[in-house]
mmCIF file of C-alpha atoms in Angstrom:
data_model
loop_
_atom_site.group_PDB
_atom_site.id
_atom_site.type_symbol
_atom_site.label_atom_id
_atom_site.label_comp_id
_atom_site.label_asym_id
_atom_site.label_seq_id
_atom_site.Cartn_x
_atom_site.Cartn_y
_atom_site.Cartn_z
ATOM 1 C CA UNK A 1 0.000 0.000 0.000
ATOM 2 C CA UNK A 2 1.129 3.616 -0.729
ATOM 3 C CA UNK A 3 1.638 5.950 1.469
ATOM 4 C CA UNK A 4 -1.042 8.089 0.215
ATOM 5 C CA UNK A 5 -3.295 5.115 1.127
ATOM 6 C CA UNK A 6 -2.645 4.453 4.289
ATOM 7 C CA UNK A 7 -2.603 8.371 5.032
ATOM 8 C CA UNK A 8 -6.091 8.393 3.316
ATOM 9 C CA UNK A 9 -7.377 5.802 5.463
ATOM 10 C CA UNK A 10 -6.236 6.629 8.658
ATOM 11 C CA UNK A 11 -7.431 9.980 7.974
ATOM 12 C CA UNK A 12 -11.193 8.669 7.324
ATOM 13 C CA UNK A 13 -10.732 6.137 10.789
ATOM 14 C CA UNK A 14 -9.786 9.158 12.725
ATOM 15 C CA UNK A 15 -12.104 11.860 11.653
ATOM 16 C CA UNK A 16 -15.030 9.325 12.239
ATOM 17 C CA UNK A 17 -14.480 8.983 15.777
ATOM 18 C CA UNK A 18 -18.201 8.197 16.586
ATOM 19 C CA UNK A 19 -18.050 4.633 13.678
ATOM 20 C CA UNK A 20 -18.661 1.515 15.515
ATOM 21 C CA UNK A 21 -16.432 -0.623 13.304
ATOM 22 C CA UNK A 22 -14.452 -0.261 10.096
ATOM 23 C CA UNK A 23 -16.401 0.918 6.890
ATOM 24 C CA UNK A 24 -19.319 1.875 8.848
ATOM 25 C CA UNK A 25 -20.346 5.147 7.720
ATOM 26 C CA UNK A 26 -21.375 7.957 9.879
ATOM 27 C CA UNK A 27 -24.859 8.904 10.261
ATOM 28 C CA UNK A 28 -26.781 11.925 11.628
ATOM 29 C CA UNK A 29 -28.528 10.686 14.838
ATOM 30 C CA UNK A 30 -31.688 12.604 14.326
ATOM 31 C CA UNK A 31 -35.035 11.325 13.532
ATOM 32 C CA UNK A 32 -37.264 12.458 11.015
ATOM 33 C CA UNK A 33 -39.219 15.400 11.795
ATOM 34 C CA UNK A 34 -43.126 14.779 12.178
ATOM 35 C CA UNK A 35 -45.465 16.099 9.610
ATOM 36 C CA UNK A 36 -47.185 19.075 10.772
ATOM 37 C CA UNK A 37 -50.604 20.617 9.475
ATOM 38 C CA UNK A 38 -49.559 22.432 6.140
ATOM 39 C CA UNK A 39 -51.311 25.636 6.458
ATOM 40 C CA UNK A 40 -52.232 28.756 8.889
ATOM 41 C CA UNK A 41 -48.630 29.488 11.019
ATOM 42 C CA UNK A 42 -45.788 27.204 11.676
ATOM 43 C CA UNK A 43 -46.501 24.495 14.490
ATOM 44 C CA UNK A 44 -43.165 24.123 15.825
ATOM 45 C CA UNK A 45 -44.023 21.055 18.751
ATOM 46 C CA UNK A 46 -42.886 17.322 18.287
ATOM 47 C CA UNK A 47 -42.401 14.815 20.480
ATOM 48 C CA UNK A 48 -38.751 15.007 20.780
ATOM 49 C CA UNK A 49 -38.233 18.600 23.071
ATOM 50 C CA UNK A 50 -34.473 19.028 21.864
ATOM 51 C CA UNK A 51 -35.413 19.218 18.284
ATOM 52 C CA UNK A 52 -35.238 22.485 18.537
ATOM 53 C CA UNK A 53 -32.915 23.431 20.839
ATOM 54 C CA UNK A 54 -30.180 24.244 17.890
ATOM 55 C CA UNK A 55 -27.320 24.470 20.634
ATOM 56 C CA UNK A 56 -27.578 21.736 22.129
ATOM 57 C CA UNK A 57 -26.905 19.363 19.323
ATOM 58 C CA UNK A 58 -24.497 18.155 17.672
ATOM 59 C CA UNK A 59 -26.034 16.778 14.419
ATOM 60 C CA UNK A 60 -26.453 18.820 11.307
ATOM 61 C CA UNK A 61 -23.751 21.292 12.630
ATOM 62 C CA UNK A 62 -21.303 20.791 9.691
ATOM 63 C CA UNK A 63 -18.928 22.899 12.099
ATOM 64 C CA UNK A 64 -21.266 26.152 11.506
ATOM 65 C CA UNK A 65 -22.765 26.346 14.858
ATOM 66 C CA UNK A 66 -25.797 27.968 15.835
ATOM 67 C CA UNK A 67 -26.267 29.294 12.364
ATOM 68 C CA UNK A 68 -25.375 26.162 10.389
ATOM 69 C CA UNK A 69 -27.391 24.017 12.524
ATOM 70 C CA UNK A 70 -30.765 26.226 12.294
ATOM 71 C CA UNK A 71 -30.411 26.047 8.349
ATOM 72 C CA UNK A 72 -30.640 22.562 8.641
ATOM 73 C CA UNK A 73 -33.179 22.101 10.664
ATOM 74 C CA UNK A 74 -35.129 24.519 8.554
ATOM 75 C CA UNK A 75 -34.059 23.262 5.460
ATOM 76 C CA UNK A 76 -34.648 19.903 6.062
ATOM 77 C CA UNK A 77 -38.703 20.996 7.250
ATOM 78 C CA UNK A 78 -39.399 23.117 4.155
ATOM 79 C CA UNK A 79 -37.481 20.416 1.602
ATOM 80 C CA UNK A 80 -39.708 17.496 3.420
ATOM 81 C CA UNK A 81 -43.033 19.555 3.388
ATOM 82 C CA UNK A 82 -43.102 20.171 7.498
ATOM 83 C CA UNK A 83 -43.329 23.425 6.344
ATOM 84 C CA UNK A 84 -45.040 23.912 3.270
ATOM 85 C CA UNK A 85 -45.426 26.357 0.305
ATOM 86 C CA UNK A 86 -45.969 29.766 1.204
ATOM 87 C CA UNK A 87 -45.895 29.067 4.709
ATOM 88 C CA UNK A 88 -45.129 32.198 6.706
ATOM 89 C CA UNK A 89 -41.638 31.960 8.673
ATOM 90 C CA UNK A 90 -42.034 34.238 11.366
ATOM 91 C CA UNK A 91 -38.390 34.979 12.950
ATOM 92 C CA UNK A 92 -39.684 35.607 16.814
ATOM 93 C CA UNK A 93 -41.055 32.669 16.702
ATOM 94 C CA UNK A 94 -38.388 30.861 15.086
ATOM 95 C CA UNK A 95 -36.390 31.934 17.289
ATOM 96 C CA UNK A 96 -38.412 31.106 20.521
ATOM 97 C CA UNK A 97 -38.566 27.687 18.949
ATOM 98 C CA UNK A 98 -35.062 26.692 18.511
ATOM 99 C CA UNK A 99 -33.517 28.983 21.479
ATOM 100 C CA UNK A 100 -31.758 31.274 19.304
ATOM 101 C CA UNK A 101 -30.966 35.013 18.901
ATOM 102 C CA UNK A 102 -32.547 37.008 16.316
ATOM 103 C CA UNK A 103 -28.873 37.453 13.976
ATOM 104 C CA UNK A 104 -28.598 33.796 13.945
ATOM 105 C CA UNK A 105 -32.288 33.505 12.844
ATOM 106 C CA UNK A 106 -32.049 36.068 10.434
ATOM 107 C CA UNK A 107 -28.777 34.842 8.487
ATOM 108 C CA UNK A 108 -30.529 31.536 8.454
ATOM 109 C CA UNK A 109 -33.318 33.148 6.963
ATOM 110 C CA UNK A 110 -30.642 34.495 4.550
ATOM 111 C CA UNK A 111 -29.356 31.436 3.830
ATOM 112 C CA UNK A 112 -32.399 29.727 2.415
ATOM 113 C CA UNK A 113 -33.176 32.293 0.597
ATOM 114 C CA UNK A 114 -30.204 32.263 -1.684
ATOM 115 C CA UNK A 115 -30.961 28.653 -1.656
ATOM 116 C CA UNK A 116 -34.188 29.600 -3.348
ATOM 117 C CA UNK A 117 -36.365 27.892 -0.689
ATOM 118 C CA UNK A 118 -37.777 31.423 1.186
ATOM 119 C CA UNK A 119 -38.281 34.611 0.066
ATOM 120 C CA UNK A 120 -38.535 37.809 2.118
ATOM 121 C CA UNK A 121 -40.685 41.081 1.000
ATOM 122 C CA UNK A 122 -41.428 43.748 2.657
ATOM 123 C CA UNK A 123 -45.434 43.856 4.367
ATOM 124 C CA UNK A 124 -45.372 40.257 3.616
ATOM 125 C CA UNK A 125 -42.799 39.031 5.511
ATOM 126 C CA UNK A 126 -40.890 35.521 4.722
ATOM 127 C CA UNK A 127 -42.295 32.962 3.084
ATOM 128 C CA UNK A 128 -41.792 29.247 1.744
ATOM 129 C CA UNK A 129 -41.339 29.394 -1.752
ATOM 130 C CA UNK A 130 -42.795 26.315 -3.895
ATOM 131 C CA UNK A 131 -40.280 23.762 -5.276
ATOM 132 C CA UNK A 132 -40.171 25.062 -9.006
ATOM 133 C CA UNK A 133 -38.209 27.975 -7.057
ATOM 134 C CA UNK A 134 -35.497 26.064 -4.856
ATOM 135 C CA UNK A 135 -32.065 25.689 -6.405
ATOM 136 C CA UNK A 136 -32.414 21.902 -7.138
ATOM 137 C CA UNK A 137 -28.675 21.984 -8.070
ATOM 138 C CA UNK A 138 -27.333 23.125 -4.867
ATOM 139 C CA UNK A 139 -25.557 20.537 -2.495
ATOM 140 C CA UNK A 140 -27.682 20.944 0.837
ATOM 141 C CA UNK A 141 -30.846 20.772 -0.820
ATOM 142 C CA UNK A 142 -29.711 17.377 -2.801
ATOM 143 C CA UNK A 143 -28.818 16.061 0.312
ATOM 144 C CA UNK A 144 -32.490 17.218 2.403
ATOM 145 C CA UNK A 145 -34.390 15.559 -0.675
ATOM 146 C CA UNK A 146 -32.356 12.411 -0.863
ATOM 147 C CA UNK A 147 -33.064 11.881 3.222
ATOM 148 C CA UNK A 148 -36.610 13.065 2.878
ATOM 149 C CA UNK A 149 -39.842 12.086 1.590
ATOM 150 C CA UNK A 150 -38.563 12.852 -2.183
ATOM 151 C CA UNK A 151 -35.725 10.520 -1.859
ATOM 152 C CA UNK A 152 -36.677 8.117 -4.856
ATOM 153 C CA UNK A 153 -37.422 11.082 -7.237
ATOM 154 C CA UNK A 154 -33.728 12.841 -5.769
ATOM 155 C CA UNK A 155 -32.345 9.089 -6.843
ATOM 156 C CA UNK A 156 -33.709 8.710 -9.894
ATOM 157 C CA UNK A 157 -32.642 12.434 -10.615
ATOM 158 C CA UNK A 158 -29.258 12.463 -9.735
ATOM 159 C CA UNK A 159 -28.385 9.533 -11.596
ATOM 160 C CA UNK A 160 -29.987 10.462 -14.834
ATOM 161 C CA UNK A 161 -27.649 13.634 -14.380
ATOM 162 C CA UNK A 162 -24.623 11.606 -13.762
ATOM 163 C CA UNK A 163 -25.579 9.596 -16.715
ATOM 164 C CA UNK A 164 -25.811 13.210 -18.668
ATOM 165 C CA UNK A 165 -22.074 14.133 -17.076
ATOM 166 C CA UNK A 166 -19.964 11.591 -16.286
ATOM 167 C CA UNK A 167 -19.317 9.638 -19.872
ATOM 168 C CA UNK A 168 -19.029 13.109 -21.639
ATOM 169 C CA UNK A 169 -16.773 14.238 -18.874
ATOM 170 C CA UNK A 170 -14.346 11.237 -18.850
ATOM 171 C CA UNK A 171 -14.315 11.269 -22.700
ATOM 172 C CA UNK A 172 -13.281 15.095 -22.661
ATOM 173 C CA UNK A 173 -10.589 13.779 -19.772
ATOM 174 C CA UNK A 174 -8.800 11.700 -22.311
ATOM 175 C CA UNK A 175 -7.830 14.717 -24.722
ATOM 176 C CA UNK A 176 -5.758 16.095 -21.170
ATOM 177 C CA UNK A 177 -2.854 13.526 -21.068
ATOM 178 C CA UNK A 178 -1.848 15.453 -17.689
ATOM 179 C CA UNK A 179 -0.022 12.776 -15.979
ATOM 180 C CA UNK A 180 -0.237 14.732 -12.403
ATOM 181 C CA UNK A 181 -3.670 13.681 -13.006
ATOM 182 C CA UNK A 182 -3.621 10.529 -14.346
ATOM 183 C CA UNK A 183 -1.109 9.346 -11.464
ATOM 184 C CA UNK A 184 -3.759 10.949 -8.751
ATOM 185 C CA UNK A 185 -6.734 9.088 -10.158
ATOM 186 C CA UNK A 186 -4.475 5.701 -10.438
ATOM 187 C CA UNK A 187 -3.796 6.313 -6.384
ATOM 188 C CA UNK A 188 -7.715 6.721 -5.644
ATOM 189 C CA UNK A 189 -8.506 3.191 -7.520
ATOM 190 C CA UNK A 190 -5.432 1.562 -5.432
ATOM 191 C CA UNK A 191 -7.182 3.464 -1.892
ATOM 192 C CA UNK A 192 -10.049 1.695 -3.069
ATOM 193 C CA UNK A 193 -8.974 -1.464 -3.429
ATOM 194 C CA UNK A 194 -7.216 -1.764 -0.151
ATOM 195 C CA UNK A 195 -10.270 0.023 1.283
ATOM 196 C CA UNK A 196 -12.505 -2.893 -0.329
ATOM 197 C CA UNK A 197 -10.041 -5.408 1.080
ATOM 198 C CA UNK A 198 -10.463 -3.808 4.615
ATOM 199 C CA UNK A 199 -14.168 -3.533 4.274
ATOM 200 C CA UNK A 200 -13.402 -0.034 4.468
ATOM 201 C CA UNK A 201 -16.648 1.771 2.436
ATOM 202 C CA UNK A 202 -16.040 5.246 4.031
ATOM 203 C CA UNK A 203 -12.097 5.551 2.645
ATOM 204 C CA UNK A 204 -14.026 3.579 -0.458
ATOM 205 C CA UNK A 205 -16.533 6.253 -0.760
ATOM 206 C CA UNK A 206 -14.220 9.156 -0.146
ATOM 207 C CA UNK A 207 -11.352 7.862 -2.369
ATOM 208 C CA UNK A 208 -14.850 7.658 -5.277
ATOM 209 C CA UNK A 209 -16.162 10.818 -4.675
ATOM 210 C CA UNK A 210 -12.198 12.093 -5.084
ATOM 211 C CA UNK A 211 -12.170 10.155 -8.333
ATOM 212 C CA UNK A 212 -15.310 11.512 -9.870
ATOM 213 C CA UNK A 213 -14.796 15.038 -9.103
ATOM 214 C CA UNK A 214 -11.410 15.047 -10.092
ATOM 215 C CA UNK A 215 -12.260 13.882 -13.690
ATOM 216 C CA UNK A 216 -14.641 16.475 -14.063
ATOM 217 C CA UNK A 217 -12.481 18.749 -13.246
ATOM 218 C CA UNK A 218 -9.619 17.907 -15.787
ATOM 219 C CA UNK A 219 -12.110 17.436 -18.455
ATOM 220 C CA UNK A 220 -11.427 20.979 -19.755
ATOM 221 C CA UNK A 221 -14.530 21.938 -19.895
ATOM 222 C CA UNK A 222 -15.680 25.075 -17.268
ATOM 223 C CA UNK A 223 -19.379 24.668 -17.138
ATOM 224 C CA UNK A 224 -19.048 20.999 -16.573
ATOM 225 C CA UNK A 225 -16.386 21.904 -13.645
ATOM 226 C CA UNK A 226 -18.881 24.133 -12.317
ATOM 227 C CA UNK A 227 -21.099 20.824 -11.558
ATOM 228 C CA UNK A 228 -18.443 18.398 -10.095
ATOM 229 C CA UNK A 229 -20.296 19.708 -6.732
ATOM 230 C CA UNK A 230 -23.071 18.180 -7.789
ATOM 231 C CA UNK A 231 -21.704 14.549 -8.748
ATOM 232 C CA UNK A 232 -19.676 14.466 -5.129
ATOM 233 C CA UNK A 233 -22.827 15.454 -3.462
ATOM 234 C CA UNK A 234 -24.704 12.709 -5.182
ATOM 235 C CA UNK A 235 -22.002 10.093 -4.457
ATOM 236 C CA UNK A 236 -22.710 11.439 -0.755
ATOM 237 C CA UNK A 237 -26.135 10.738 -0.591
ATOM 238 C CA UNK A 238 -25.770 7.218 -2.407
ATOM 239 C CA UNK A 239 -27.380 9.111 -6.016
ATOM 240 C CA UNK A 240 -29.316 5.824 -6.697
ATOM 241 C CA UNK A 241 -29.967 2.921 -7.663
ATOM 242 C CA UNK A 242 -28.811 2.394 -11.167
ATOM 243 C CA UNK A 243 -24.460 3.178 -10.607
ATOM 244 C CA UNK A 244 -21.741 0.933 -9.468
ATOM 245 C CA UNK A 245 -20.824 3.793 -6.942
ATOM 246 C CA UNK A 246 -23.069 2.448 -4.641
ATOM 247 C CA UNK A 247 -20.690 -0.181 -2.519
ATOM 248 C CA UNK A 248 -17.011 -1.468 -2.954
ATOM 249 C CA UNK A 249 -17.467 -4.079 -5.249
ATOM 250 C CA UNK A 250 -15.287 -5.467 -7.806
ATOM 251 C CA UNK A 251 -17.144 -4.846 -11.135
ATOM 252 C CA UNK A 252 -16.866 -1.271 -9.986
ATOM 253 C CA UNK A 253 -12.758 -1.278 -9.371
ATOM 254 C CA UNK A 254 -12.576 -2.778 -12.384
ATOM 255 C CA UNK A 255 -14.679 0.072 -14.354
ATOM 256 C CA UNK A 256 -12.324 2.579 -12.581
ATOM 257 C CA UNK A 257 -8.800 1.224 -13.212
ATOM 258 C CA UNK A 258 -10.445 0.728 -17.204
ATOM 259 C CA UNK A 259 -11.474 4.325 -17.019
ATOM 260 C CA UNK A 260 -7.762 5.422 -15.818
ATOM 261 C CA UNK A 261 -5.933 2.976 -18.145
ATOM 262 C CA UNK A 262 -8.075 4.909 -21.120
ATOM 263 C CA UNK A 263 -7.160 8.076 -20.086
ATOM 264 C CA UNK A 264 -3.551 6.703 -19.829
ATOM 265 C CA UNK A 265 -3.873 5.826 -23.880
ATOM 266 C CA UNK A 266 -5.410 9.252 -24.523
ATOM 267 C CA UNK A 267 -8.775 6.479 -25.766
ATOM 268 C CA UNK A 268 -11.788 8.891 -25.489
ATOM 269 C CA UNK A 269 -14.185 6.168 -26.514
ATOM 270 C CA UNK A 270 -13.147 3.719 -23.980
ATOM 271 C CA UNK A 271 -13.228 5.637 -21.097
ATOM 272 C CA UNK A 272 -16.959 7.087 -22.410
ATOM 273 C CA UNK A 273 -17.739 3.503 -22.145
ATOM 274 C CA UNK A 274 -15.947 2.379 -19.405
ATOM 275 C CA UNK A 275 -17.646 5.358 -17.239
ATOM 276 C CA UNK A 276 -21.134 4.331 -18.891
ATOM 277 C CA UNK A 277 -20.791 0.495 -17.943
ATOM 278 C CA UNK A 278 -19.791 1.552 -14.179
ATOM 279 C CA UNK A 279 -22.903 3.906 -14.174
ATOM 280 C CA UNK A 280 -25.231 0.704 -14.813
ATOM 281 C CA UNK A 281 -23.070 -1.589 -12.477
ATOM 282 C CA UNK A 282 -26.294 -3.632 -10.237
ATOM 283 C CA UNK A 283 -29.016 -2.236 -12.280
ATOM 284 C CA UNK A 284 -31.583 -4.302 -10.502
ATOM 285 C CA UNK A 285 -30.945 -3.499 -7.067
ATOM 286 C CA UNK A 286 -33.369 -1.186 -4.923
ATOM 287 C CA UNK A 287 -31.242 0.406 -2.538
ATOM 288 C CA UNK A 288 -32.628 2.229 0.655
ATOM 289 C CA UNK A 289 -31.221 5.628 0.751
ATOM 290 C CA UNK A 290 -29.335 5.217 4.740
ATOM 291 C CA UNK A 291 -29.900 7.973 7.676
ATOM 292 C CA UNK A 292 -27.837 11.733 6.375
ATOM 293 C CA UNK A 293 -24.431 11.884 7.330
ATOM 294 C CA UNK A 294 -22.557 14.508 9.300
ATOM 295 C CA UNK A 295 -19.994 15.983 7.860
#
């Protein structure tokens, strides 16, 4: 094993301090919030009384504290339809809710609504915007609809887009020849074959999601750059059933070190096809999307 390897892997082991055993990935330890009555003002009770006491936990935190925390929460409510379209958000009581001041409510507020999800006009106040308004594209939102009650539409979404990506990207790859490259993407196959071996799936995962963005990235092409995001976020969230990105396995290895040796020949074609066969790795299986992780 490289070096590189075993600095990946220790890395994943030791920044998952909370995994139970090797390769088990971490997992946000809330519960799904309750459906609430979809009209008049927010109803803010559920059963569990430190939902909404933002400081006191730890999940959904991302290291962003109060703020990052209360965007979750909210985001995850409005994306799951706890609080639905043109709800009105007021922040007093938002903030009575969650035990928070009124600047960390109000650059939540903020937040969401460059996430397209609220808006905020004056003598109206803010409200939830409907979903032809949120920014489908944007990484938090792709993760609250693949844990929420969209998940199979998120699924079926993201990997139609990686199917729209991906080939064209690692096609446009091949035309690079940069062997910094080339040698990086050969390291994150060999991370995830030790990682396999291990029964590692979080260095797997990582060491994939490092793959995929990186060969969007040296594909040349700007506007496709601009949507690696996108592809990481849906290798995050597990973007469905119909890709070999899933779970260490090794038809998927084996579509990865094909895609790298094609790039290494400057082949195009085979690494369109390589990346299109390792897209429709386990067509047939259903998978159920796990609990969010923290990150």
């Amino acid at each position: 094993m490289t070096t590189l390897a075993q600095t990946m892997m220790t890395a994943a082991r030791s920044a998952d301090s909370g995994l139970t055993g090797p390769g088990e990935l971490d997992r946000y330890p809330y519960a799904e919030t309750p459906a609430v009555e979809r009209v008049g003002a927010p109803v803010w009770e559920t059963p569990d009384a430190e939902l909404g006491r933002v400081g006191r936990r730890a999940a959904g935190s991302r290291g962003r504290g109060l703020h990052g925390q209360l965007v979750q929460q909210l985001g995850q409510m409005i994306v799951s339809g706890d609080l639905g379209a043109d709800r009105p958000l007021v922040p007093e009581e938002i903030g009575q809710r969650f035990e928070v001041s009124r600047t960390v409510v109000r650059e939540s507020l903020r937040v969401l609504e460059a996430k397209g999800l609220v808006s905020a006009r004056p003598n109206v106040g803010t409200r939830v915007r409907p979903v032809s308004d949120w920014n489908l594209l944007d990484p938090d939102i792709i993760e609250w609809r693949a844990f929420g009650p969209q998940r199979d539409d998120q699924r079926r979404e993201l990997s139609e887009l990686r199917w729209t990506i991906e080939p064209l990207a690692a096609r446009l790859a091949a035309g690079h020849g940069r062997e910094d490259v080339q040698q990086r993407l050969g390291d994150m196959v060999e991370i995830m074959g030790h990682a396999m071996a291990q029964g590692d799936s979080l260095t797997f995962a990582r060491a994939d999601a490092e793959f995929h963005t990186l060969l969007i990235q040296v594909a040349g092409n700007r506007m496709l750059e601009h949507l690696s995001g996108i592809v990481s976020a849906a290798l995050q969230v597990s973007g469905g059933p119909v890709t070999g990105c899933d779970r260490p396995n090794d038809a998927s290895l084996t579509q990865h070190a094909r895609i790298v040796d094609a790039l290494a020949e400057g082949d195009g074609a085979a690494a369109e096809v390589a990346m299109r066969q390792l897209l429709t790795i386990h067509p047939e299986v259903e998978r159920v999307v796990p609990a969010p992780r923290e990150h």
